PDB file of C-alpha atoms in Angstrom:
ATOM      1  CA  MET A 444      28.970 -24.139 -10.331  1.00 67.00           C
ATOM      2  CA  ALA A 445      30.245 -23.624  -6.956  1.00 81.00           C
ATOM      3  CA  LEU A 446      33.593 -22.018  -6.614  1.00 80.00           C
ATOM      4  CA  SER A 447      36.552 -24.680  -6.477  1.00 81.00           C
ATOM      5  CA  GLY A 448      39.710 -21.916  -5.013  1.00 78.00           C
ATOM      6  CA  PRO A 449      40.162 -18.496  -3.934  1.00 83.00           C
ATOM      7  CA  LYS A 450      38.940 -15.917  -6.062  1.00 78.00           C
ATOM      8  CA  ARG A 451      39.163 -11.666  -6.753  1.00 78.00           C
ATOM      9  CA  SER A 452      35.689 -10.752  -6.377  1.00 71.00           C
ATOM     10  CA  GLN A 453      34.677  -7.403  -8.883  1.00 67.00           C
ATOM     11  CA  LYS A 454      32.581  -5.205  -6.935  1.00 62.00           C
ATOM     12  CA  PHE A 455      29.698  -2.675  -8.102  1.00 62.00           C
ATOM     13  CA  ALA A 456      31.546   1.118  -9.121  1.00 59.00           C
ATOM     14  CA  GLY A 457      28.413   3.158  -8.661  1.00 63.00           C
ATOM     15  CA  GLY A 458      28.754   3.208  -4.906  1.00 71.00           C
ATOM     16  CA  ASN A 459      24.955   5.211  -4.500  1.00 87.00           C
ATOM     17  CA  LEU A 460      24.117   5.649  -7.688  1.00 90.00           C
ATOM     18  CA  LEU A 461      21.559   4.189  -9.968  1.00 90.00           C
ATOM     19  CA  VAL A 462      21.976   4.525 -13.840  1.00 93.00           C
ATOM     20  CA  LEU A 463      18.193   3.981 -14.913  1.00 95.00           C
ATOM     21  CA  GLY A 464      16.785   4.157 -18.396  1.00 97.00           C
ATOM     22  CA  VAL A 465      13.202   6.325 -18.442  1.00 97.00           C
ATOM     23  CA  ALA A 466      10.325   5.254 -19.396  1.00 96.00           C
ATOM     24  CA  ALA A 467       8.905   6.994 -22.331  1.00 97.00           C
ATOM     25  CA  ALA A 468       7.353  10.367 -22.095  1.00 97.00           C
ATOM     26  CA  ALA A 469       8.319  10.396 -18.177  1.00 96.00           C
ATOM     27  CA  VAL A 470       8.969  13.843 -17.351  1.00 97.00           C
ATOM     28  CA  LEU A 471      12.072  13.964 -14.107  1.00 97.00           C
ATOM     29  CA  LEU A 472      13.370  16.536 -12.307  1.00 97.00           C
ATOM     30  CA  GLN A 473      16.008  16.754 -10.282  1.00 97.00           C
ATOM     31  CA  GLY A 474      15.760  16.031  -6.638  1.00 96.00           C
ATOM     32  CA  GLY A 475      12.259  14.407  -7.663  1.00 96.00           C
ATOM     33  CA  LEU A 476      12.066  11.184  -5.784  1.00 96.00           C
ATOM     34  CA  VAL A 477      12.064   8.583  -8.461  1.00 96.00           C
ATOM     35  CA  LEU A 478      10.642   5.006  -8.565  1.00 93.00           C
ATOM     36  CA  ALA A 479      10.540   2.159 -10.672  1.00 92.00           C
ATOM     37  CA  ASP A 480       8.109   0.935 -12.677  1.00 89.00           C
ATOM     38  CA  ALA A 481       8.657  -1.929 -14.675  1.00 86.00           C
ATOM     39  CA  GLY A 482      12.631  -1.546 -14.780  1.00 90.00           C
ATOM     40  CA  TYR A 483      12.731   1.946 -16.064  1.00 95.00           C
ATOM     41  CA  ALA A 484      12.417   5.389 -14.237  1.00 96.00           C
ATOM     42  CA  ARG A 485       9.186   7.781 -13.540  1.00 96.00           C
ATOM     43  CA  PRO A 486       8.907  10.781 -10.907  1.00 97.00           C
ATOM     44  CA  ALA A 487       7.818   8.766  -7.930  1.00 96.00           C
ATOM     45  CA  ARG A 488       3.306   9.148  -7.555  1.00 95.00           C
ATOM     46  CA  ALA A 489       1.200   7.312  -6.024  1.00 94.00           C
ATOM     47  CA  GLY A 490      -1.119   3.971  -7.663  1.00 91.00           C
ATOM     48  CA  GLN A 491      -2.988   5.069 -10.801  1.00 91.00           C
ATOM     49  CA  GLY A 492      -6.726   3.528 -11.976  1.00 90.00           C
ATOM     50  CA  GLY A 493     -10.690   3.526 -11.558  1.00 88.00           C
ATOM     51  CA  THR A 494     -10.846   1.832  -8.685  1.00 86.00           C
ATOM     52  CA  ASP A 495      -8.862   0.961  -5.404  1.00 84.00           C
ATOM     53  CA  LEU A 496      -7.909  -2.153  -7.127  1.00 81.00           C
ATOM     54  CA  LEU A 497      -6.430  -1.069  -9.910  1.00 86.00           C
ATOM     55  CA  LYS A 498      -4.074   0.701  -8.417  1.00 88.00           C
ATOM     56  CA  ILE A 499      -2.974  -1.530  -6.133  1.00 85.00           C
ATOM     57  CA  ASN A 500      -2.092  -3.470  -8.473  1.00 83.00           C
ATOM     58  CA  ASP A 501      -0.265  -0.401 -10.296  1.00 86.00           C
ATOM     59  CA  VAL A 502       1.681   0.281  -7.098  1.00 85.00           C
ATOM     60  CA  ALA A 503       2.798  -3.692  -7.198  1.00 81.00           C
ATOM     61  CA  ASP A 504       5.184  -3.147  -9.331  1.00 78.00           C
ATOM     62  CA  TYR A 505       6.300   0.142  -8.725  1.00 86.00           C
ATOM     63  CA  ARG A 506       9.133   0.360  -6.204  1.00 88.00           C
ATOM     64  CA  VAL A 507      11.134   3.933  -4.819  1.00 93.00           C
ATOM     65  CA  VAL A 508      14.961   4.256  -5.656  1.00 93.00           C
ATOM     66  CA  GLY A 509      15.665   7.446  -4.522  1.00 94.00           C
ATOM     67  CA  ILE A 510      15.934  11.341  -6.266  1.00 96.00           C
ATOM     68  CA  ALA A 511      16.993  12.157 -10.164  1.00 96.00           C
ATOM     69  CA  LEU A 512      20.604  13.819  -9.422  1.00 96.00           C
ATOM     70  CA  GLU A 513      18.846  15.443 -13.318  1.00 96.00           C
ATOM     71  CA  SER A 514      16.468  16.586 -15.161  1.00 97.00           C
ATOM     72  CA  VAL A 515      15.541  14.010 -18.251  1.00 97.00           C
ATOM     73  CA  THR A 516      12.378  13.931 -20.191  1.00 97.00           C
ATOM     74  CA  GLY A 517      11.794  10.720 -21.912  1.00 96.00           C
ATOM     75  CA  GLY A 518      12.041   9.512 -25.426  1.00 96.00           C
ATOM     76  CA  ALA A 519       9.311   8.237 -27.084  1.00 96.00           C
ATOM     77  CA  ALA A 520      10.259   4.848 -26.368  1.00 96.00           C
ATOM     78  CA  ASP A 521      11.516   3.172 -22.834  1.00 96.00           C
ATOM     79  CA  GLY A 522      14.872   3.530 -22.428  1.00 95.00           C
ATOM     80  CA  ASP A 523      15.770   6.069 -25.229  1.00 96.00           C
ATOM     81  CA  LYS A 524      17.045   8.826 -21.744  1.00 97.00           C
ATOM     82  CA  THR A 525      19.014   7.351 -19.048  1.00 97.00           C
ATOM     83  CA  VAL A 526      18.744   8.726 -15.894  1.00 97.00           C
ATOM     84  CA  GLU A 527      21.269   8.960 -12.688  1.00 95.00           C
ATOM     85  CA  VAL A 528      19.646   8.247  -9.098  1.00 95.00           C
ATOM     86  CA  GLU A 529      20.767   8.532  -5.432  1.00 94.00           C
ATOM     87  CA  PHE A 530      19.248   6.772  -2.772  1.00 93.00           C
ATOM     88  CA  GLY A 531      20.159   7.910   0.389  1.00 93.00           C
ATOM     89  CA  THR A 532      18.592   9.341   3.549  1.00 94.00           C
ATOM     90  CA  PHE A 533      16.971  13.000   1.885  1.00 96.00           C
ATOM     91  CA  LEU A 534      14.498  15.729   3.227  1.00 97.00           C
ATOM     92  CA  PHE A 535      11.058  15.557   1.838  1.00 97.00           C
ATOM     93  CA  LYS A 536       7.376  17.818   2.370  1.00 97.00           C
ATOM     94  CA  ASN A 537       5.235  16.273   4.546  1.00 97.00           C
ATOM     95  CA  SER A 538       1.014  15.583   4.266  1.00 96.00           C
ATOM     96  CA  ALA A 539      -1.079  17.593   6.515  1.00 95.00           C
ATOM     97  CA  GLY A 540      -3.864  15.815   8.944  1.00 92.00           C
ATOM     98  CA  VAL A 541      -4.352  12.264   9.783  1.00 89.00           C
ATOM     99  CA  ASP A 542      -1.348  11.347   6.965  1.00 93.00           C
ATOM    100  CA  ALA A 543       1.536  14.019   8.517  1.00 96.00           C
ATOM    101  CA  ILE A 544       4.458  12.326   9.552  1.00 96.00           C
ATOM    102  CA  THR A 545       4.922  12.615  13.213  1.00 95.00           C
ATOM    103  CA  VAL A 546       7.948  11.631  15.643  1.00 96.00           C
ATOM    104  CA  ALA A 547       6.108   8.792  16.544  1.00 92.00           C
ATOM    105  CA  ALA A 548       6.527   7.026  12.780  1.00 92.00           C
ATOM    106  CA  LEU A 549      10.456   7.207  13.190  1.00 94.00           C
ATOM    107  CA  GLY A 550      11.761   3.811  12.552  1.00 90.00           C
ATOM    108  CA  LYS A 551       8.521   3.815  10.163  1.00 89.00           C
ATOM    109  CA  LEU A 552       7.654   3.790   6.970  1.00 91.00           C
ATOM    110  CA  ALA A 553       6.772   6.916   5.192  1.00 94.00           C
ATOM    111  CA  TYR A 554       4.860   6.395   1.693  1.00 94.00           C
ATOM    112  CA  VAL A 555       4.424   8.261  -1.769  1.00 96.00           C
ATOM    113  CA  VAL A 556       2.027  10.668  -1.870  1.00 96.00           C
ATOM    114  CA  ASP A 557       4.242  12.532  -5.001  1.00 96.00           C
ATOM    115  CA  ASP A 558       7.633  13.320  -5.858  1.00 96.00           C
ATOM    116  CA  GLU A 559       7.704  15.877  -3.374  1.00 97.00           C
ATOM    117  CA  THR A 560       5.582  14.532  -0.345  1.00 97.00           C
ATOM    118  CA  VAL A 561       5.559  11.426   2.229  1.00 97.00           C
ATOM    119  CA  ALA A 562       2.710  10.596   3.736  1.00 96.00           C
ATOM    120  CA  LEU A 563       2.382   8.334   7.160  1.00 92.00           C
ATOM    121  CA  SER A 564      -0.384   5.448   5.120  1.00 89.00           C
ATOM    122  CA  SER A 565      -0.804   3.760   2.082  1.00 89.00           C
ATOM    123  CA  ALA A 566      -4.239   4.529   1.748  1.00 88.00           C
ATOM    124  CA  GLY A 567      -5.702   1.759   1.717  1.00 83.00           C
ATOM    125  CA  GLY A 568      -2.275   0.393  -0.551  1.00 85.00           C
ATOM    126  CA  THR A 569      -2.458   2.720  -3.085  1.00 90.00           C
ATOM    127  CA  ARG A 570       1.029   4.335  -2.331  1.00 92.00           C
ATOM    128  CA  PRO A 571       4.503   2.918  -2.465  1.00 91.00           C
ATOM    129  CA  ILE A 572       6.708   2.204   0.166  1.00 91.00           C
ATOM    130  CA  ALA A 573       8.627   5.732  -0.377  1.00 94.00           C
ATOM    131  CA  GLY A 574      10.870   4.475   2.883  1.00 93.00           C
ATOM    132  CA  ILE A 575      12.041   4.767   6.577  1.00 93.00           C
ATOM    133  CA  VAL A 576      10.975   7.932   8.396  1.00 95.00           C
ATOM    134  CA  ARG A 577      14.355   9.246  10.436  1.00 95.00           C
ATOM    135  CA  GLU A 578      13.991  12.781  11.832  1.00 96.00           C
ATOM    136  CA  VAL A 579      10.929  14.954  11.836  1.00 97.00           C
ATOM    137  CA  GLY A 580      11.050  18.499  11.871  1.00 94.00           C
ATOM    138  CA  SER A 581      10.054  21.624  10.938  1.00 94.00           C
ATOM    139  CA  THR A 582      10.975  21.196   7.737  1.00 95.00           C
ATOM    140  CA  GLY A 583       9.619  17.923   6.493  1.00 96.00           C
ATOM    141  CA  VAL A 584      10.543  15.173   6.819  1.00 97.00           C
ATOM    142  CA  TRP A 585      14.016  12.391   6.775  1.00 97.00           C
ATOM    143  CA  VAL A 586      13.329   9.358   4.712  1.00 95.00           C
ATOM    144  CA  ASP A 587      16.131   6.811   4.276  1.00 94.00           C
ATOM    145  CA  ILE A 588      15.584   4.822   0.645  1.00 93.00           C
ATOM    146  CA  SER A 589      18.777   2.694   0.783  1.00 83.00           C
ATOM    147  CA  PRO A 590      18.021  -0.569  -0.181  1.00 72.00           C
ATOM    148  CA  ALA A 591      19.471  -2.149   3.198  1.00 66.00           C
ATOM    149  CA  ALA A 592      16.881   0.020   5.448  1.00 64.00           C
ATOM    150  CA  LEU A 593      13.939  -1.412   3.382  1.00 64.00           C
ATOM    151  CA  THR A 594      14.557  -5.115   3.668  1.00 55.00           C
ATOM    152  CA  ASP A 595      12.744  -5.082   7.114  1.00 51.00           C
ATOM    153  CA  THR A 596       9.461  -3.904   6.843  1.00 57.00           C
ATOM    154  CA  THR A 597       6.109  -3.162   7.381  1.00 57.00           C
ATOM    155  CA  ARG A 598       4.456  -6.344   6.777  1.00 72.00           C
ATOM    156  CA  SER A 599       0.273  -6.990   5.707  1.00 81.00           C
ATOM    157  CA  ILE A 600      -1.312  -9.821   6.519  1.00 86.00           C
ATOM    158  CA  PHE A 601      -4.118 -11.116   5.151  1.00 91.00           C
ATOM    159  CA  LEU A 602      -7.633 -12.992   6.872  1.00 93.00           C
ATOM    160  CA  PRO A 603      -9.838 -14.429   4.562  1.00 95.00           C
ATOM    161  CA  TRP A 604     -13.695 -14.840   6.262  1.00 97.00           C
ATOM    162  CA  SER A 605     -16.719 -16.207   3.972  1.00 96.00           C
ATOM    163  CA  ILE A 606     -20.094 -16.014   4.896  1.00 97.00           C
ATOM    164  CA  ASN A 607     -23.334 -18.440   3.931  1.00 96.00           C
ATOM    165  CA  GLU A 608     -26.300 -16.713   2.461  1.00 96.00           C
ATOM    166  CA  THR A 609     -28.117 -18.498   5.660  1.00 96.00           C
ATOM    167  CA  ASP A 610     -26.234 -15.989   7.590  1.00 96.00           C
ATOM    168  CA  THR A 611     -25.945 -13.463   4.873  1.00 96.00           C
ATOM    169  CA  LEU A 612     -29.771 -13.104   4.836  1.00 95.00           C
ATOM    170  CA  ALA A 613     -30.080 -13.656   8.547  1.00 95.00           C
ATOM    171  CA  GLY A 614     -27.584 -10.791   9.100  1.00 95.00           C
ATOM    172  CA  THR A 615     -25.291 -13.707  11.439  1.00 96.00           C
ATOM    173  CA  SER A 616     -21.239 -12.213  11.680  1.00 97.00           C
ATOM    174  CA  ALA A 617     -18.748 -13.899  10.408  1.00 97.00           C
ATOM    175  CA  GLU A 618     -16.207 -14.510  13.472  1.00 97.00           C
ATOM    176  CA  LEU A 619     -12.147 -13.813  12.706  1.00 96.00           C
ATOM    177  CA  VAL A 620      -9.717 -13.838  15.401  1.00 95.00           C
ATOM    178  CA  CYS A 621      -6.828 -11.138  14.769  1.00 93.00           C
ATOM    179  CA  PRO A 622      -2.908 -13.006  15.039  1.00 90.00           C
ATOM    180  CA  ALA A 623      -0.676  -9.819  15.845  1.00 87.00           C
ATOM    181  CA  ALA A 624      -1.144  -5.888  16.100  1.00 88.00           C
ATOM    182  CA  GLY A 625      -2.021  -4.100  13.918  1.00 88.00           C
ATOM    183  CA  ARG A 626      -4.252  -1.790  11.975  1.00 90.00           C
ATOM    184  CA  ILE A 627      -6.792  -3.303   9.340  1.00 94.00           C
ATOM    185  CA  VAL A 628      -6.393  -1.335   6.002  1.00 91.00           C
ATOM    186  CA  ARG A 629      -8.763  -2.868   3.718  1.00 93.00           C
ATOM    187  CA  ASN A 630     -11.994  -5.718   2.913  1.00 95.00           C
ATOM    188  CA  THR A 631     -12.646  -6.341  -0.033  1.00 95.00           C
ATOM    189  CA  VAL A 632     -15.914  -8.132  -1.048  1.00 97.00           C
ATOM    190  CA  ILE A 633     -17.199 -10.978  -3.696  1.00 97.00           C
ATOM    191  CA  VAL A 634     -19.960 -12.310  -4.179  1.00 97.00           C
ATOM    192  CA  GLN A 635     -20.530 -16.254  -4.007  1.00 96.00           C
ATOM    193  CA  LYS A 636     -23.803 -16.012  -4.443  1.00 96.00           C
ATOM    194  CA  ALA A 637     -26.106 -13.536  -7.171  1.00 97.00           C
ATOM    195  CA  VAL A 638     -27.396 -11.209  -4.698  1.00 96.00           C
ATOM    196  CA  THR A 639     -31.442 -10.070  -4.984  1.00 96.00           C
ATOM    197  CA  THR A 640     -31.673  -7.448  -2.258  1.00 96.00           C
ATOM    198  CA  GLY A 641     -28.307  -5.764  -1.167  1.00 96.00           C
ATOM    199  CA  GLY A 642     -26.786  -4.222   1.478  1.00 96.00           C
ATOM    200  CA  ASP A 643     -23.332  -2.871   3.122  1.00 97.00           C
ATOM    201  CA  VAL A 644     -20.548  -5.616   4.328  1.00 97.00           C
ATOM    202  CA  THR A 645     -19.104  -3.922   7.323  1.00 97.00           C
ATOM    203  CA  ALA A 646     -16.386  -4.259  10.436  1.00 97.00           C
ATOM    204  CA  ALA A 647     -16.256  -4.595  14.252  1.00 97.00           C
ATOM    205  CA  VAL A 648     -13.170  -4.441  16.500  1.00 97.00           C
ATOM    206  CA  GLY A 649     -14.724  -6.186  19.663  1.00 97.00           C
ATOM    207  CA  VAL A 650     -18.561  -4.178  19.572  1.00 96.00           C
ATOM    208  CA  THR A 651     -16.876  -1.321  17.635  1.00 97.00           C
ATOM    209  CA  ALA A 652     -17.149  -0.579  13.894  1.00 97.00           C
ATOM    210  CA  VAL A 653     -14.812   0.197  12.124  1.00 97.00           C
ATOM    211  CA  ASP A 654     -15.223   3.801  11.009  1.00 96.00           C
ATOM    212  CA  GLY A 655     -15.148   4.413   7.433  1.00 96.00           C
ATOM    213  CA  LEU A 656     -15.628   1.036   6.261  1.00 96.00           C
ATOM    214  CA  ALA A 657     -18.472   0.002   4.353  1.00 97.00           C
ATOM    215  CA  CYS A 658     -18.236  -2.544   1.231  1.00 97.00           C
ATOM    216  CA  THR A 659     -21.416  -1.665  -0.204  1.00 97.00           C
ATOM    217  CA  ILE A 660     -23.067  -4.706  -2.662  1.00 97.00           C
ATOM    218  CA  ALA A 661     -25.651  -3.921  -4.977  1.00 96.00           C
ATOM    219  CA  ASP A 662     -28.974  -4.998  -5.646  1.00 96.00           C
ATOM    220  CA  ALA A 663     -29.248  -7.995  -8.168  1.00 96.00           C
ATOM    221  CA  ALA A 664     -24.834  -8.046  -7.510  1.00 96.00           C
ATOM    222  CA  THR A 665     -23.874 -10.956  -9.841  1.00 97.00           C
ATOM    223  CA  LYS A 666     -21.892 -13.528  -9.302  1.00 96.00           C
ATOM    224  CA  GLY A 667     -18.051 -12.155  -9.036  1.00 96.00           C
ATOM    225  CA  THR A 668     -19.147  -8.925  -8.203  1.00 96.00           C
ATOM    226  CA  VAL A 669     -15.854  -7.269  -5.176  1.00 95.00           C
ATOM    227  CA  VAL A 670     -15.942  -4.651  -3.409  1.00 95.00           C
ATOM    228  CA  THR A 671     -13.640  -2.728  -1.643  1.00 94.00           C
ATOM    229  CA  ASP A 672     -13.531   0.047   1.125  1.00 94.00           C
ATOM    230  CA  VAL A 673     -10.977   1.563   3.848  1.00 92.00           C
ATOM    231  CA  PRO A 674     -11.335   2.903   7.307  1.00 94.00           C
ATOM    232  CA  THR A 675     -11.135   6.271   7.385  1.00 92.00           C
ATOM    233  CA  ALA A 676      -7.924   7.662   7.708  1.00 84.00           C
ATOM    234  CA  GLY A 677      -6.107   7.351  10.763  1.00 84.00           C
ATOM    235  CA  HIS A 678      -9.317   6.474  12.735  1.00 92.00           C
ATOM    236  CA  ALA A 679      -8.779   4.769  16.239  1.00 92.00           C
ATOM    237  CA  SER A 680     -11.261   2.433  15.610  1.00 96.00           C
ATOM    238  CA  ALA A 681      -9.004   0.420  12.893  1.00 94.00           C
ATOM    239  CA  ALA A 682      -5.974  -0.843  15.598  1.00 93.00           C
ATOM    240  CA  VAL A 683      -6.378  -4.225  16.495  1.00 94.00           C
ATOM    241  CA  ALA A 684      -4.295  -5.752  18.815  1.00 93.00           C
ATOM    242  CA  ALA A 685      -3.259 -10.256  19.055  1.00 91.00           C
ATOM    243  CA  GLY A 686      -6.598 -11.841  20.211  1.00 93.00           C
ATOM    244  CA  ASP A 687      -8.914  -9.625  19.097  1.00 95.00           C
ATOM    245  CA  ARG A 688     -12.597 -10.363  18.029  1.00 97.00           C
ATOM    246  CA  ILE A 689     -12.945  -9.498  14.532  1.00 97.00           C
ATOM    247  CA  GLN A 690     -16.542  -9.273  12.894  1.00 98.00           C
ATOM    248  CA  ILE A 691     -17.311  -9.009   9.074  1.00 98.00           C
ATOM    249  CA  ILE A 692     -21.242  -8.174   9.167  1.00 97.00           C
ATOM    250  CA  PRO A 693     -23.573  -8.504   6.654  1.00 97.00           C
ATOM    251  CA  ALA A 694     -26.505  -5.688   7.182  1.00 96.00           C
ATOM    252  CA  ALA A 695     -29.526  -6.854   7.795  1.00 93.00           C
ATOM    253  CA  ALA A 696     -31.070  -5.174   4.504  1.00 91.00           C
ATOM    254  CA  PHE A 697     -29.837  -8.515   2.685  1.00 94.00           C
ATOM    255  CA  ASN A 698     -32.976 -10.577   1.308  1.00 93.00           C
ATOM    256  CA  THR A 699     -34.891 -13.374  -0.363  1.00 94.00           C
ATOM    257  CA  ALA A 700     -30.437 -14.213  -1.861  1.00 94.00           C
ATOM    258  CA  GLY A 701     -27.101 -13.714  -1.846  1.00 96.00           C
ATOM    259  CA  ALA A 702     -23.926 -15.337   0.035  1.00 96.00           C
ATOM    260  CA  VAL A 703     -20.637 -13.260   0.037  1.00 97.00           C
ATOM    261  CA  SER A 704     -16.692 -13.988   0.433  1.00 97.00           C
ATOM    262  CA  GLY A 705     -13.674 -11.668   1.004  1.00 96.00           C
ATOM    263  CA  VAL A 706     -10.552 -10.865   2.607  1.00 96.00           C
ATOM    264  CA  LEU A 707      -9.884  -8.361   5.125  1.00 95.00           C
ATOM    265  CA  GLU A 708      -5.937  -6.878   5.369  1.00 93.00           C
ATOM    266  CA  ILE A 709      -3.903  -5.790   8.550  1.00 91.00           C
ATOM    267  CA  ALA A 710      -0.951  -4.249   8.478  1.00 86.00           C
ATOM    268  CA  LEU A 711       1.264  -4.852  10.870  1.00 80.00           C
ATOM    269  CA  LYS A 712       2.587  -3.298  13.415  1.00 72.00           C
TER     270      LYS A 712
END
């Protein structure tokens, strides 16, 4: 019911502190990055599962909430123990190689590797968001984990595509137009009609192949088979601009029968 007059509002007294139940048997170490998994605290981690799709699904339930102010081991059931967590801007270890965060990433997202390390990429959606990069130095990366920092984060767009049987067997590409600047981060293929002789489904920006991105459809793949793949991390061929032509290309190896469709994920700048 809407207010009919003035009232005295109550202010949350915790400030930057949260008290969360700890997931069963989870081991939280003081100063470690904490995520909430279905509402319970556990050490921050990448997605779990035997395939990338399972890892992506796992990450969907994760929310990084801050750092642990104490070391706590969870009890026999979720919530048997509690932990104090503080959100704000904290220093974490940087990753190496193509996943290293540089000053070029200031104001952009950092992603969780583990409870003390962050990275530049989401590894195809298998890493949860840690927060916003505020400073980068020789000692590590300062990451803002506050809820306010994550109200306007980078989003992904998903471009559906479909290739009928005639075009699949002929190696004819599906043609897409990129609606915004970003990076291709994943292609996921589903078999629409059972495949006799399979092959790779690749992607190209213009006529330049996206490096490392190849969904291999096996011979005799049945209807409903799902295959997903990601480009080579950090490779320039995955970059796209608004208006770019994107091709989804079935290999010439496809033969006799089969049709495929899927969705291409682009992380916006």
